[in-house]
Amino acid sequence: MRTTDDLIHYSREGTGDPLVLVHGVGANLASWDGVAERLRGEFDILRSDLRGHGESARIDNPITIDTFAEDILRVMDEQGVESAHLAGFSLGGLIAQRLVVGWPDRFRRIVILSAVAGRTPEERAKVTDRLGMIRDGGMKAITGAARERWFTEKFARDNPDLITRRIAEMEAAHVPSYLEAYRVFGQTELVDTLHRITHPALIMTGEFDQGSNPRMARTMHELIDGSELEILPGLKHSVLLEASDLIAERIAAFLNKPL
């Protein structure tokens, strides 16, 4: 692991074809734990804390989606991974879009999970509103609404400790880093580049995901020739935590499918 001022913290585990996992905004590489545990017997899993998250370097200056993408590539280079399968969740799904368009030879098959594309002006305004709420009231200003947007009522009722830990993780975020990462997430739109993706692709989102909704998933599916689409019944946004078994199953089936 790197120990410089430009640290990107990462982990590697498992055996098989390389698989790069990219997490969402306000989380860290541990958000993939449930999925990675089930996939490490089949895949060589490389995952990192995005810049400004977890144990990676904080974000001190304005960045772009390319900053996140180049960090992923740098970790791959350090680990000698020339090409890999790629799965990205939420902001990670946006980063995955950029990676596979910008550096197509580095990736094989891609999974775009609970991601965004073709947002309406109203959907963009909600992002701007959340940025303002955080600037005015800190992270706690948005965590209450996040519980409702991310988790189904039954899961929240049955798993209060998991929800509490996830919310505490958000509230402990370095606010300037979170604000800049969320600004990149909110202001980056790659829908006009998706037709350039020629890799086998699986696109998934929850049926009741408000921020990464089924309309956006269908847009990606229509623009990425030959892609597969699955709308996950009954689920909201936080599928890595709420449905890790299902997500791991779907990823493994897709990546192992004969060409």
mmCIF file of C-alpha atoms in Angstrom:
data_model
loop_
_atom_site.group_PDB
_atom_site.id
_atom_site.type_symbol
_atom_site.label_atom_id
_atom_site.label_comp_id
_atom_site.label_asym_id
_atom_site.label_seq_id
_atom_site.Cartn_x
_atom_site.Cartn_y
_atom_site.Cartn_z
ATOM 1 C CA MET A 1 0.000 0.000 0.000
ATOM 2 C CA ARG A 2 1.249 3.492 -0.814
ATOM 3 C CA THR A 3 2.531 5.735 1.945
ATOM 4 C CA THR A 4 3.067 9.013 0.086
ATOM 5 C CA ASP A 5 1.207 12.292 0.487
ATOM 6 C CA ASP A 6 -0.855 11.256 -2.529
ATOM 7 C CA LEU A 7 -1.939 8.007 -0.879
ATOM 8 C CA ILE A 8 -4.617 5.883 -2.459
ATOM 9 C CA HIS A 9 -5.389 3.086 -0.015
ATOM 10 C CA TYR A 10 -6.329 -0.243 -1.575
ATOM 11 C CA SER A 11 -6.687 -3.952 -0.914
ATOM 12 C CA ARG A 12 -6.311 -7.064 -3.034
ATOM 13 C CA GLU A 13 -7.657 -10.537 -2.378
ATOM 14 C CA GLY A 14 -8.805 -13.699 -4.108
ATOM 15 C CA THR A 15 -7.749 -15.700 -7.138
ATOM 16 C CA GLY A 16 -8.921 -15.761 -10.728
ATOM 17 C CA ASP A 17 -9.527 -13.072 -13.338
ATOM 18 C CA PRO A 18 -8.818 -9.539 -12.030
ATOM 19 C CA LEU A 19 -11.910 -7.594 -10.943
ATOM 20 C CA VAL A 20 -11.764 -3.906 -9.970
ATOM 21 C CA LEU A 21 -14.521 -2.689 -7.632
ATOM 22 C CA VAL A 22 -15.280 1.037 -7.236
ATOM 23 C CA HIS A 23 -17.448 2.316 -4.362
ATOM 24 C CA GLY A 24 -19.826 5.260 -4.067
ATOM 25 C CA VAL A 25 -19.545 8.748 -2.615
ATOM 26 C CA GLY A 26 -19.264 8.990 1.160
ATOM 27 C CA ALA A 27 -18.287 5.326 1.541
ATOM 28 C CA ASN A 28 -15.038 3.356 1.246
ATOM 29 C CA LEU A 29 -13.752 0.057 -0.096
ATOM 30 C CA ALA A 30 -15.387 -1.804 2.812
ATOM 31 C CA SER A 31 -18.800 -1.130 1.250
ATOM 32 C CA TRP A 32 -17.956 -4.037 -1.086
ATOM 33 C CA ASP A 33 -17.134 -6.446 1.788
ATOM 34 C CA GLY A 34 -20.259 -8.575 1.473
ATOM 35 C CA VAL A 35 -19.871 -8.890 -2.295
ATOM 36 C CA ALA A 36 -16.094 -9.421 -2.198
ATOM 37 C CA GLU A 37 -16.420 -12.175 0.381
ATOM 38 C CA ARG A 38 -18.556 -14.162 -2.039
ATOM 39 C CA LEU A 39 -16.476 -13.419 -5.146
ATOM 40 C CA ARG A 40 -12.905 -13.841 -3.899
ATOM 41 C CA GLY A 41 -12.963 -17.581 -4.619
ATOM 42 C CA GLU A 42 -13.501 -16.828 -8.317
ATOM 43 C CA PHE A 43 -11.850 -13.449 -8.895
ATOM 44 C CA ASP A 44 -8.678 -11.529 -8.032
ATOM 45 C CA ILE A 45 -10.375 -8.512 -6.438
ATOM 46 C CA LEU A 46 -8.729 -5.082 -6.377
ATOM 47 C CA ARG A 47 -10.588 -2.273 -4.620
ATOM 48 C CA SER A 48 -9.520 1.105 -3.292
ATOM 49 C CA ASP A 49 -10.742 3.996 -1.181
ATOM 50 C CA LEU A 50 -11.540 6.795 -3.601
ATOM 51 C CA ARG A 51 -9.601 10.009 -3.113
ATOM 52 C CA GLY A 52 -11.176 11.913 -0.209
ATOM 53 C CA HIS A 53 -12.621 8.713 1.292
ATOM 54 C CA GLY A 54 -11.519 6.146 3.849
ATOM 55 C CA GLU A 55 -7.754 6.042 4.292
ATOM 56 C CA SER A 56 -6.909 7.716 0.988
ATOM 57 C CA ALA A 57 -5.610 11.269 0.653
ATOM 58 C CA ARG A 58 -8.083 14.066 1.285
ATOM 59 C CA ILE A 59 -9.317 16.292 -1.520
ATOM 60 C CA ASP A 60 -7.777 19.739 -1.111
ATOM 61 C CA ASN A 61 -8.397 21.223 -4.567
ATOM 62 C CA PRO A 62 -11.046 21.043 -7.279
ATOM 63 C CA ILE A 63 -10.964 17.745 -9.161
ATOM 64 C CA THR A 64 -12.786 16.064 -12.045
ATOM 65 C CA ILE A 65 -14.074 12.585 -12.794
ATOM 66 C CA ASP A 66 -10.714 11.954 -14.475
ATOM 67 C CA THR A 67 -8.954 12.408 -11.133
ATOM 68 C CA PHE A 68 -10.859 9.456 -9.713
ATOM 69 C CA ALA A 69 -10.377 7.423 -12.902
ATOM 70 C CA GLU A 70 -6.631 8.032 -13.008
ATOM 71 C CA ASP A 71 -6.319 7.007 -9.351
ATOM 72 C CA ILE A 72 -7.915 3.657 -10.225
ATOM 73 C CA LEU A 73 -5.538 3.192 -13.143
ATOM 74 C CA ARG A 74 -2.550 4.074 -10.952
ATOM 75 C CA VAL A 75 -3.496 1.388 -8.444
ATOM 76 C CA MET A 76 -3.892 -1.119 -11.276
ATOM 77 C CA ASP A 77 -0.449 -0.167 -12.582
ATOM 78 C CA GLU A 78 1.140 -0.524 -9.149
ATOM 79 C CA GLN A 79 -0.367 -3.984 -8.822
ATOM 80 C CA GLY A 80 0.626 -5.054 -12.321
ATOM 81 C CA VAL A 81 -2.974 -5.443 -13.502
ATOM 82 C CA GLU A 82 -2.941 -4.763 -17.232
ATOM 83 C CA SER A 83 -6.637 -5.458 -17.790
ATOM 84 C CA ALA A 84 -9.564 -6.370 -15.545
ATOM 85 C CA HIS A 85 -13.289 -6.700 -15.250
ATOM 86 C CA LEU A 86 -14.810 -3.581 -13.695
ATOM 87 C CA ALA A 87 -17.787 -2.972 -11.408
ATOM 88 C CA GLY A 88 -18.790 0.442 -10.097
ATOM 89 C CA PHE A 89 -21.535 1.460 -7.693
ATOM 90 C CA SER A 90 -23.204 4.918 -7.750
ATOM 91 C CA LEU A 91 -20.323 7.421 -8.125
ATOM 92 C CA GLY A 92 -18.251 4.328 -8.858
ATOM 93 C CA GLY A 93 -20.607 3.553 -11.732
ATOM 94 C CA LEU A 94 -19.974 7.002 -13.162
ATOM 95 C CA ILE A 95 -16.224 6.461 -12.775
ATOM 96 C CA ALA A 96 -16.631 3.100 -14.514
ATOM 97 C CA GLN A 97 -18.306 4.814 -17.465
ATOM 98 C CA ARG A 98 -15.353 7.195 -17.749
ATOM 99 C CA LEU A 99 -12.749 4.461 -17.386
ATOM 100 C CA VAL A 100 -14.145 2.171 -20.036
ATOM 101 C CA VAL A 101 -14.610 5.012 -22.537
ATOM 102 C CA GLY A 102 -11.257 6.656 -21.853
ATOM 103 C CA TRP A 103 -9.110 3.557 -21.424
ATOM 104 C CA PRO A 104 -11.021 0.760 -23.191
ATOM 105 C CA ASP A 105 -8.049 -1.601 -23.517
ATOM 106 C CA ARG A 106 -7.671 -1.798 -19.726
ATOM 107 C CA PHE A 107 -11.080 -3.408 -19.164
ATOM 108 C CA ARG A 108 -12.944 -6.542 -20.213
ATOM 109 C CA ARG A 109 -16.528 -6.700 -18.952
ATOM 110 C CA ILE A 110 -18.231 -3.980 -16.921
ATOM 111 C CA VAL A 111 -21.004 -3.839 -14.345
ATOM 112 C CA ILE A 112 -22.663 -0.449 -13.830
ATOM 113 C CA LEU A 113 -24.626 -0.608 -10.602
ATOM 114 C CA SER A 114 -27.043 1.993 -9.171
ATOM 115 C CA ALA A 115 -25.467 4.671 -11.355
ATOM 116 C CA VAL A 116 -26.590 7.839 -13.138
ATOM 117 C CA ALA A 117 -26.943 8.990 -16.744
ATOM 118 C CA GLY A 118 -29.190 11.484 -18.472
ATOM 119 C CA ARG A 119 -30.400 13.274 -15.339
ATOM 120 C CA THR A 120 -33.193 15.795 -15.706
ATOM 121 C CA PRO A 121 -32.816 19.423 -14.558
ATOM 122 C CA GLU A 122 -34.943 18.571 -11.515
ATOM 123 C CA GLU A 123 -32.668 15.661 -10.616
ATOM 124 C CA ARG A 124 -29.617 17.875 -10.943
ATOM 125 C CA ALA A 125 -31.278 20.488 -8.728
ATOM 126 C CA LYS A 126 -31.662 17.924 -5.946
ATOM 127 C CA VAL A 127 -27.897 17.387 -5.967
ATOM 128 C CA THR A 128 -27.314 21.127 -5.716
ATOM 129 C CA ASP A 129 -29.791 21.335 -2.854
ATOM 130 C CA ARG A 130 -27.956 18.601 -0.924
ATOM 131 C CA LEU A 131 -24.634 20.378 -1.384
ATOM 132 C CA GLY A 132 -26.171 23.522 0.110
ATOM 133 C CA MET A 133 -27.610 21.582 3.024
ATOM 134 C CA ILE A 134 -24.199 20.109 3.850
ATOM 135 C CA ARG A 135 -22.471 23.492 3.636
ATOM 136 C CA ASP A 136 -25.048 24.959 5.988
ATOM 137 C CA GLY A 137 -25.570 22.098 8.423
ATOM 138 C CA GLY A 138 -22.797 19.537 7.999
ATOM 139 C CA MET A 139 -23.259 15.878 7.143
ATOM 140 C CA LYS A 140 -26.073 15.369 9.646
ATOM 141 C CA ALA A 141 -28.254 17.636 7.511
ATOM 142 C CA ILE A 142 -28.655 14.877 4.900
ATOM 143 C CA THR A 143 -28.343 11.591 6.783
ATOM 144 C CA GLY A 144 -31.972 11.474 7.922
ATOM 145 C CA ALA A 145 -33.265 11.603 4.367
ATOM 146 C CA ALA A 146 -30.579 9.149 3.277
ATOM 147 C CA ARG A 147 -32.060 6.440 5.480
ATOM 148 C CA GLU A 148 -35.353 6.708 3.606
ATOM 149 C CA ARG A 149 -33.803 6.936 0.141
ATOM 150 C CA TRP A 150 -31.310 4.100 0.529
ATOM 151 C CA PHE A 151 -32.965 1.258 2.445
ATOM 152 C CA THR A 152 -36.239 -0.586 2.262
ATOM 153 C CA GLU A 153 -38.470 -0.255 5.305
ATOM 154 C CA LYS A 154 -38.123 -3.947 6.211
ATOM 155 C CA PHE A 155 -34.326 -3.970 5.974
ATOM 156 C CA ALA A 156 -34.062 -0.820 8.096
ATOM 157 C CA ARG A 157 -36.395 -2.318 10.684
ATOM 158 C CA ASP A 158 -34.558 -5.656 10.809
ATOM 159 C CA ASN A 159 -30.987 -4.273 10.709
ATOM 160 C CA PRO A 160 -30.815 -1.125 12.858
ATOM 161 C CA ASP A 161 -27.154 -1.661 13.775
ATOM 162 C CA LEU A 162 -26.079 -1.854 10.131
ATOM 163 C CA ILE A 163 -27.990 1.312 9.313
ATOM 164 C CA THR A 164 -26.509 3.113 12.300
ATOM 165 C CA ARG A 165 -22.972 2.171 11.251
ATOM 166 C CA ARG A 166 -23.541 3.314 7.661
ATOM 167 C CA ILE A 167 -24.954 6.656 8.791
ATOM 168 C CA ALA A 168 -22.106 7.111 11.292
ATOM 169 C CA GLU A 169 -19.635 6.482 8.478
ATOM 170 C CA MET A 170 -21.203 9.293 6.478
ATOM 171 C CA GLU A 171 -21.298 11.670 9.426
ATOM 172 C CA ALA A 172 -17.582 11.058 10.062
ATOM 173 C CA ALA A 173 -16.638 12.055 6.508
ATOM 174 C CA HIS A 174 -14.148 14.853 5.883
ATOM 175 C CA VAL A 175 -16.683 17.454 4.798
ATOM 176 C CA PRO A 176 -14.551 19.389 2.242
ATOM 177 C CA SER A 177 -13.611 16.101 0.554
ATOM 178 C CA TYR A 178 -17.214 14.914 0.536
ATOM 179 C CA LEU A 179 -18.462 18.201 -0.891
ATOM 180 C CA GLU A 180 -15.985 18.095 -3.760
ATOM 181 C CA ALA A 181 -16.621 14.407 -4.496
ATOM 182 C CA TYR A 182 -20.377 14.997 -4.424
ATOM 183 C CA ARG A 183 -19.986 18.049 -6.667
ATOM 184 C CA VAL A 184 -18.162 15.874 -9.214
ATOM 185 C CA PHE A 185 -20.871 13.235 -8.906
ATOM 186 C CA GLY A 186 -23.634 15.802 -9.321
ATOM 187 C CA GLN A 187 -22.149 17.832 -12.151
ATOM 188 C CA THR A 188 -20.595 15.086 -14.291
ATOM 189 C CA GLU A 189 -22.777 13.782 -17.096
ATOM 190 C CA LEU A 190 -21.362 11.146 -19.462
ATOM 191 C CA VAL A 191 -24.536 10.103 -21.256
ATOM 192 C CA ASP A 192 -23.262 11.461 -24.584
ATOM 193 C CA THR A 193 -20.249 9.112 -24.477
ATOM 194 C CA LEU A 194 -22.020 5.859 -23.628
ATOM 195 C CA HIS A 195 -22.559 4.839 -27.256
ATOM 196 C CA ARG A 196 -18.775 4.444 -27.474
ATOM 197 C CA ILE A 197 -18.782 1.538 -25.011
ATOM 198 C CA THR A 198 -18.367 -1.751 -26.859
ATOM 199 C CA HIS A 199 -17.544 -3.976 -23.873
ATOM 200 C CA PRO A 200 -20.011 -6.547 -22.574
ATOM 201 C CA ALA A 201 -21.959 -4.598 -19.949
ATOM 202 C CA LEU A 202 -24.477 -5.361 -17.216
ATOM 203 C CA ILE A 203 -26.554 -2.477 -15.883
ATOM 204 C CA MET A 204 -28.501 -2.877 -12.642
ATOM 205 C CA THR A 205 -30.418 -0.661 -10.256
ATOM 206 C CA GLY A 206 -33.100 -0.994 -7.607
ATOM 207 C CA GLU A 207 -36.747 -0.770 -8.602
ATOM 208 C CA PHE A 208 -37.315 2.029 -6.081
ATOM 209 C CA ASP A 209 -33.936 3.779 -6.281
ATOM 210 C CA GLN A 210 -34.789 7.483 -6.465
ATOM 211 C CA GLY A 211 -31.372 8.908 -7.318
ATOM 212 C CA SER A 212 -30.179 6.186 -9.709
ATOM 213 C CA ASN A 213 -33.586 5.327 -11.007
ATOM 214 C CA PRO A 214 -34.716 2.693 -13.533
ATOM 215 C CA ARG A 215 -35.212 5.328 -16.247
ATOM 216 C CA MET A 216 -31.489 6.146 -16.076
ATOM 217 C CA ALA A 217 -30.593 2.446 -16.157
ATOM 218 C CA ARG A 218 -32.755 1.983 -19.254
ATOM 219 C CA THR A 219 -31.051 4.982 -20.873
ATOM 220 C CA MET A 220 -27.652 3.380 -20.322
ATOM 221 C CA HIS A 221 -28.933 0.062 -21.623
ATOM 222 C CA GLU A 222 -30.286 1.660 -24.795
ATOM 223 C CA LEU A 223 -27.036 3.510 -25.480
ATOM 224 C CA ILE A 224 -24.591 0.672 -24.751
ATOM 225 C CA ASP A 225 -25.011 -1.748 -27.614
ATOM 226 C CA GLY A 226 -25.571 -5.343 -26.528
ATOM 227 C CA SER A 227 -25.750 -4.491 -22.822
ATOM 228 C CA GLU A 228 -27.887 -6.394 -20.325
ATOM 229 C CA LEU A 229 -30.341 -4.667 -17.988
ATOM 230 C CA GLU A 230 -31.768 -5.823 -14.674
ATOM 231 C CA ILE A 231 -34.086 -3.826 -12.439
ATOM 232 C CA LEU A 232 -33.829 -5.345 -8.968
ATOM 233 C CA PRO A 233 -37.348 -5.835 -7.549
ATOM 234 C CA GLY A 234 -38.235 -4.007 -4.354
ATOM 235 C CA LEU A 235 -34.787 -2.531 -3.691
ATOM 236 C CA LYS A 236 -33.704 1.070 -3.206
ATOM 237 C CA HIS A 237 -30.158 2.472 -3.500
ATOM 238 C CA SER A 238 -27.970 0.720 -0.952
ATOM 239 C CA VAL A 239 -27.923 -2.678 -2.659
ATOM 240 C CA LEU A 240 -24.324 -3.480 -1.692
ATOM 241 C CA LEU A 241 -25.354 -3.601 1.942
ATOM 242 C CA GLU A 242 -28.947 -4.750 1.664
ATOM 243 C CA ALA A 243 -28.558 -7.347 -1.103
ATOM 244 C CA SER A 244 -24.872 -8.318 -1.228
ATOM 245 C CA ASP A 245 -25.649 -11.987 -1.942
ATOM 246 C CA LEU A 246 -27.841 -11.078 -4.895
ATOM 247 C CA ILE A 247 -25.336 -8.574 -6.296
ATOM 248 C CA ALA A 248 -22.459 -11.054 -5.994
ATOM 249 C CA GLU A 249 -24.545 -13.726 -7.703
ATOM 250 C CA ARG A 250 -25.457 -11.444 -10.589
ATOM 251 C CA ILE A 251 -21.892 -10.180 -11.046
ATOM 252 C CA ALA A 252 -20.408 -13.683 -11.024
ATOM 253 C CA ALA A 253 -22.992 -15.013 -13.481
ATOM 254 C CA PHE A 254 -22.378 -12.141 -15.878
ATOM 255 C CA LEU A 255 -18.567 -12.235 -15.705
ATOM 256 C CA ASN A 256 -18.476 -16.021 -16.120
ATOM 257 C CA LYS A 257 -20.914 -16.097 -19.026
ATOM 258 C CA PRO A 258 -19.361 -17.542 -22.228
ATOM 259 C CA LEU A 259 -18.750 -14.996 -24.957
#
